[in-house]
Amino acid sequence: MCGIVGIFDIREKREINRDLLSGMNEIQFHRGPNEGGLYIEPGLGFGHRRLSIIDLASGQQPMVSRDKNVIITYNGEVYNFIELRQELESLGYSFDTHCDTEVILYAWQAWGESCINKFRGMFAFAIWDRDQQCLFLARDRLGVKPLFYTELANGQFIFGSELKALMQHPQCSKTMDPTAVEDYFGFGYIPDPKTIYKNVYKLEPGYCLTITHGSDIYQPRQYWDINFAPGPIQKEQAIADELVERLREAVKIRMVADVPLGAFLSGGVDSSAVVAMMSGLSPDPVNTCSISFGDPAFNEAKFAAQVAKRYNTSHRVEQVDPDDFSLLEQLAGLYDEPYADSSALPTYRVCELAKKQVTVVLSGDGGDENLAGYRRHRWHLYEERVRSKLPYSVRKPVFGLLGQIYPKADWAPKIFRAKSTFESLARDSVEGYFHSVSVLSNEIRNQLFSEQLKTDLQGYQAIEVFRKHMAKAPTDNPLSVVQYLDLKTYLPGDILTKVDRASMAHALEVRVPLLDHKLVEWIAGLQPEMKLNGGEGKYIFKKSLEKYLSNEILYRPKMGFSVPLTAWFKGALKDKVKKALLGERIQQCGLFNQDFILHMLNQHQSGLRDYSSAIWSLLMFDAFLRNAS
């Protein structure tokens, strides 16, 4: 796990500014504190910061091939590199190191662009091929590792693992994209390929990009997508048994490291499953860690302790102050663009705790997207049944009216919060799912945005992100469709972004066996009823784990990594929020309706409405503005 940067002169071969390249590289020092390196030739500069995991003595980057024709800078892990090395040796290639970087280097020489189809792992890398005079960039299939890029007005193409590296270049655009602002307040993050800045992009998961020197015509190319084509029909027990074996194998190949290794253990199904598999594969107790909260509503520590005891792990737990908002000032510096998932706070803390013990951890991320574990998946199917029985021409006026007249009851028990369900049923399937995942509704965004921002948007709405992916969805099954949307948006844009930045802030490598692409492909081919059955999400996964985990772990209500925003904004953070949201930065950016912001704050403080999501989103936007200035 590392940080990469690069400058490529597309049109000419001008000298690369070493100091500038070094500055771009060193601002990512946290991603790779063990070693740093630069490679410069006319028209090209690569930089690399290394977190040493495998082959600690060698494997320095940027790495150059023996014939001096190919140069690579690479971030990630290719778990099947030993098998690929053997295959390359049979083709006549020889190796000077024992690391996966050199395998990628010669895989490129052997197989060209198609080499990425052979890699099993998480990666973002750039290769310069001097013979072909081309720059090649690639990002892993699910988007575990990030990669940002832009073309500058002077004809240079620059890239980096984090947006902050690009921002070091004086010619990089710092003009905000109004559609990215709309996306952020719709989703709580900015979905790929956009960033907050115009003409600065993320390379999407499963995409690669080739630029030939002298040609400024290039386009990202998709090399992988999720196929939900049904696999062979099998009995339930056979599926459960195969699922365990596939998970065990995905875990096993991620346990190779020359540094201390462990696992996150929240006490939820996914992390507990990973720990159970690791314990069966390791001769020594597995290092595990979790954080606890004083508030029982947010505390899963006792469940983590149960799993730790069952598998005799070397378990560490630390309690986080329920008013742990000291990180607010740091978050903007981690993410470089607006990011509104408040679970970034506890994620940062658990990474901080893990680093005290280990350098590599396995996590349970990806299980909910893969296996339909979110409550919204269940509700979407309920709503789809209603939609299938009533035509849109009936639903829209009936449920639309009910949604308008039904009171907003944020503080009431969930059973009485029917307004949101009525509003969703008045929409089509995509609109309904967007309504269920959006952090700020269309109505609130419309009231929050200034007239100037609404003019600049020219009618654009965040739902267009979903519609773009829907047009390519390889399935029409209602559950598989929304899983596809999650895998394309929420997973890389929110979950994996959060884990990458929080872990890299502590020079900690996180590996995600549930996002092994072979496992993902196999799960996608299972019948939807194996994932969501009778209202039970992750149905077959839980069945397969009954020999490994207790029913209390498997079948308890999902909790997640939450923080008490509503209480914070009415209590300890009340003055801070008011000062930020009514302050100069928010006013002067010209994007928001200040009267509505004041209205939200007053309504929230009085208890009439819960605007905690909107307030947090604005607070994080203000932090971004402060960090970017």
Coordinates of N, CA, C and O in Angstrom, one line a residue, residues 419-497:
K419 N -44.1 9.1 5.8 CA -44.0 10.2 4.8 C -43.0 9.8 3.7 O -43.2 9.9 2.5
S420 N -41.8 9.3 4.1 CA -40.7 9.0 3.2 C -41.1 7.8 2.3 O -40.8 7.8 1.1
T421 N -41.9 6.8 2.8 CA -42.3 5.7 2.0 C -43.3 6.1 1.0 O -43.3 5.7 -0.2
F422 N -44.3 7.0 1.4 CA -45.2 7.5 0.4 C -44.5 8.3 -0.7 O -44.9 8.1 -1.9
E423 N -43.6 9.1 -0.3 CA -42.8 9.9 -1.4 C -42.1 8.9 -2.3 O -42.0 9.2 -3.5
S424 N -41.5 7.9 -1.8 CA -40.8 6.9 -2.6 C -41.7 6.2 -3.6 O -41.4 6.0 -4.8
L425 N -42.9 5.8 -3.1 CA -43.9 5.0 -3.9 C -44.4 5.9 -5.0 O -44.9 5.3 -6.0
A426 N -44.4 7.2 -4.9 CA -44.9 8.1 -5.9 C -43.9 8.2 -7.1 O -44.2 8.8 -8.1
R427 N -42.7 7.6 -6.9 CA -41.7 7.7 -7.9 C -41.5 6.4 -8.7 O -42.0 5.4 -8.3
D428 N -40.7 6.5 -9.8 CA -40.4 5.2 -10.5 C -39.3 4.5 -9.7 O -38.8 5.0 -8.6
S429 N -38.8 3.3 -10.1 CA -37.9 2.5 -9.3 C -36.6 3.2 -9.0 O -36.1 3.2 -7.9
V430 N -36.0 3.8 -10.0 CA -34.7 4.5 -9.8 C -34.9 5.7 -8.9 O -34.1 5.9 -8.0
E431 N -35.9 6.5 -9.2 CA -36.2 7.7 -8.3 C -36.4 7.2 -6.9 O -36.0 7.9 -5.9
G432 N -37.2 6.1 -6.7 CA -37.5 5.6 -5.4 C -36.2 5.2 -4.6 O -36.0 5.5 -3.5
Y433 N -35.3 4.5 -5.3 CA -34.1 4.1 -4.7 C -33.2 5.3 -4.4 O -32.6 5.3 -3.3
F434 N -33.1 6.2 -5.3 CA -32.3 7.4 -5.0 C -32.9 8.1 -3.8 O -32.1 8.6 -2.9
H435 N -34.2 8.2 -3.7 CA -34.8 8.8 -2.5 C -34.4 8.2 -1.2 O -34.2 8.8 -0.2
S436 N -34.3 6.8 -1.3 CA -33.9 6.1 -0.1 C -32.5 6.2 0.3 O -32.1 6.1 1.5
V437 N -31.6 6.5 -0.6 CA -30.1 6.7 -0.3 C -29.7 8.1 -0.2 O -28.6 8.3 0.4
S438 N -30.4 9.0 -0.7 CA -30.0 10.4 -0.7 C -29.9 11.0 0.7 O -30.8 10.7 1.6
V439 N -28.8 11.8 1.0 CA -28.7 12.3 2.3 C -29.5 13.6 2.5 O -30.0 13.9 3.6
L440 N -29.8 14.3 1.4 CA -30.7 15.4 1.4 C -31.7 15.2 0.3 O -31.3 15.0 -0.9
S441 N -32.9 15.3 0.6 CA -34.0 15.1 -0.4 C -33.9 16.2 -1.5 O -33.3 17.2 -1.3
N442 N -34.6 15.9 -2.6 CA -34.7 16.9 -3.7 C -35.3 18.2 -3.2 O -34.8 19.3 -3.5
E443 N -36.3 18.1 -2.3 CA -36.9 19.3 -1.8 C -36.0 20.1 -0.9 O -35.9 21.3 -1.1
I444 N -35.2 19.5 -0.1 CA -34.3 20.2 0.8 C -33.1 20.8 0.0 O -32.7 22.0 0.2
R445 N -32.6 20.1 -1.0 CA -31.6 20.6 -1.8 C -32.1 21.8 -2.6 O -31.3 22.8 -2.7
N446 N -33.3 21.8 -3.1 CA -33.8 22.9 -3.8 C -34.0 24.1 -2.9 O -33.7 25.3 -3.4
Q447 N -34.3 24.0 -1.7 CA -34.4 25.1 -0.8 C -33.0 25.6 -0.3 O -32.8 26.8 0.0
L448 N -32.1 24.6 -0.2 CA -30.8 25.0 0.3 C -29.9 25.7 -0.7 O -29.2 26.7 -0.3
F449 N -30.0 25.4 -2.0 CA -29.2 26.0 -3.0 C -29.6 27.4 -3.3 O -30.8 27.7 -3.4
S450 N -28.6 28.2 -3.6 CA -28.8 29.6 -4.0 C -29.4 29.6 -5.5 O -29.2 28.6 -6.2
E451 N -30.0 30.7 -5.8 CA -30.5 30.8 -7.2 C -29.4 30.7 -8.2 O -29.6 30.2 -9.3
Q452 N -28.2 31.3 -7.9 CA -27.1 31.2 -8.8 C -26.7 29.8 -9.1 O -26.4 29.4 -10.2
L453 N -26.6 29.0 -8.0 CA -26.2 27.6 -8.1 C -27.2 26.8 -9.0 O -26.9 26.0 -9.9
K454 N -28.5 27.1 -8.7 CA -29.5 26.4 -9.5 C -29.5 26.8 -11.0 O -29.7 25.9 -11.9
T455 N -29.1 28.0 -11.3 CA -28.9 28.4 -12.6 C -27.7 27.7 -13.3 O -27.8 27.2 -14.4
D456 N -26.6 27.6 -12.5 CA -25.4 27.0 -13.0 C -25.6 25.5 -13.3 O -25.0 24.9 -14.2
L457 N -26.5 24.9 -12.5 CA -26.8 23.4 -12.7 C -27.5 23.1 -14.0 O -27.5 22.0 -14.5
Q458 N -28.2 24.1 -14.5 CA -29.0 24.0 -15.8 C -29.9 22.7 -15.8 O -29.9 22.0 -16.8
G459 N -30.5 22.5 -14.7 CA -31.5 21.4 -14.6 C -30.8 20.1 -14.2 O -31.6 19.0 -14.1
Y460 N -29.5 20.0 -14.1 CA -28.9 18.7 -13.7 C -29.3 18.3 -12.3 O -29.4 19.1 -11.4
Q461 N -29.5 17.0 -12.1 CA -29.9 16.4 -10.8 C -29.0 15.2 -10.5 O -28.6 14.5 -11.4
A462 N -28.7 15.0 -9.3 CA -27.8 13.9 -8.9 C -28.3 12.5 -9.3 O -27.5 11.6 -9.5
I463 N -29.6 12.4 -9.5 CA -30.1 11.1 -9.9 C -29.6 10.6 -11.2 O -29.6 9.4 -11.6
E464 N -29.1 11.6 -12.0 CA -28.5 11.2 -13.3 C -27.3 10.3 -13.2 O -27.0 9.5 -14.1
V465 N -26.7 10.3 -12.0 CA -25.6 9.3 -11.8 C -26.2 7.9 -11.8 O -25.6 7.0 -12.4
F466 N -27.3 7.7 -11.1 CA -28.0 6.4 -11.1 C -28.4 6.0 -12.5 O -28.3 4.9 -13.0
R467 N -29.0 7.0 -13.2 CA -29.6 6.7 -14.6 C -28.4 6.2 -15.5 O -28.6 5.4 -16.4
K468 N -27.3 6.9 -15.4 CA -26.1 6.5 -16.3 C -25.8 5.0 -16.0 O -25.6 4.3 -17.0
H469 N -25.7 4.6 -14.8 CA -25.3 3.2 -14.5 C -26.5 2.3 -14.8 O -26.2 1.1 -15.2
M470 N -27.7 2.7 -14.6 CA -28.9 1.9 -14.9 C -28.9 1.5 -16.4 O -29.2 0.4 -16.8
A471 N -28.4 2.4 -17.3 CA -28.4 2.2 -18.7 C -27.4 1.0 -19.1 O -27.6 0.4 -20.1
K472 N -26.5 0.7 -18.2 CA -25.5 -0.3 -18.4 C -25.7 -1.5 -17.6 O -25.0 -2.5 -17.7
A473 N -26.7 -1.5 -16.7 CA -27.0 -2.6 -15.8 C -27.2 -3.9 -16.5 O -28.0 -4.0 -17.4
P474 N -26.5 -5.0 -16.2 CA -26.6 -6.3 -16.9 C -27.8 -7.1 -16.4 O -27.7 -8.3 -16.6
T475 N -28.7 -6.6 -15.7 CA -29.8 -7.3 -15.1 C -31.1 -6.4 -15.0 O -31.0 -5.2 -15.0
D476 N -32.2 -7.1 -15.0 CA -33.5 -6.3 -14.7 C -34.1 -6.8 -13.4 O -35.2 -6.4 -13.1
N477 N -33.5 -7.7 -12.7 CA -34.0 -8.1 -11.4 C -34.0 -6.9 -10.4 O -32.9 -6.3 -10.3
P478 N -35.0 -6.6 -9.7 CA -35.1 -5.4 -8.9 C -34.0 -5.4 -7.8 O -33.4 -4.3 -7.6
L479 N -33.7 -6.5 -7.2 CA -32.7 -6.6 -6.2 C -31.3 -6.4 -6.8 O -30.4 -5.6 -6.3
S480 N -31.0 -7.2 -7.9 CA -29.7 -7.1 -8.5 C -29.4 -5.7 -9.1 O -28.3 -5.3 -9.0
V481 N -30.4 -5.0 -9.6 CA -30.3 -3.7 -10.1 C -29.7 -2.7 -9.0 O -28.8 -2.0 -9.3
V482 N -30.4 -2.7 -7.9 CA -29.9 -1.8 -6.8 C -28.6 -2.2 -6.2 O -27.8 -1.4 -5.8
Q483 N -28.3 -3.5 -6.2 CA -27.0 -4.0 -5.8 C -25.9 -3.4 -6.8 O -24.8 -3.0 -6.4
Y484 N -26.2 -3.5 -8.1 CA -25.3 -3.0 -9.1 C -25.1 -1.5 -8.9 O -23.9 -1.0 -9.0
L485 N -26.1 -0.8 -8.6 CA -26.0 0.7 -8.3 C -25.1 0.9 -7.1 O -24.2 1.8 -7.2
D486 N -25.3 0.1 -6.1 CA -24.4 0.3 -4.9 C -23.0 0.0 -5.2 O -22.1 0.7 -4.7
L487 N -22.7 -1.1 -6.0 CA -21.4 -1.5 -6.3 C -20.7 -0.4 -7.2 O -19.4 -0.3 -7.1
K488 N -21.5 0.3 -7.9 CA -20.9 1.3 -8.8 C -20.7 2.7 -8.1 O -20.0 3.6 -8.6
T489 N -21.5 3.0 -7.1 CA -21.5 4.3 -6.5 C -21.1 4.3 -5.0 O -20.1 4.8 -4.7
Y490 N -22.0 3.8 -4.2 CA -21.8 3.8 -2.7 C -20.5 3.1 -2.3 O -19.8 3.6 -1.4
L491 N -20.3 2.0 -2.9 CA -19.1 1.2 -2.4 C -17.8 1.9 -2.7 O -17.0 2.2 -1.8
P492 N -17.5 2.3 -4.0 CA -16.2 3.0 -4.2 C -16.3 4.5 -3.7 O -15.3 5.0 -3.2
G493 N -17.4 5.2 -3.8 CA -17.5 6.6 -3.5 C -17.5 6.9 -2.0 O -17.0 7.9 -1.6
D494 N -18.1 6.0 -1.2 CA -18.2 6.2 0.2 C -17.4 5.3 1.0 O -16.4 5.6 1.6
I495 N -17.8 4.0 1.0 CA -17.1 3.0 1.8 C -15.6 2.8 1.6 O -14.8 3.0 2.6
L496 N -15.2 2.6 0.4 CA -13.8 2.4 0.1 C -13.0 3.6 0.2 O -11.8 3.6 0.6
T497 N -13.6 4.8 -0.1 CA -12.9 6.0 0.1 C -12.6 6.3 1.6 O -11.5 6.7 2.0

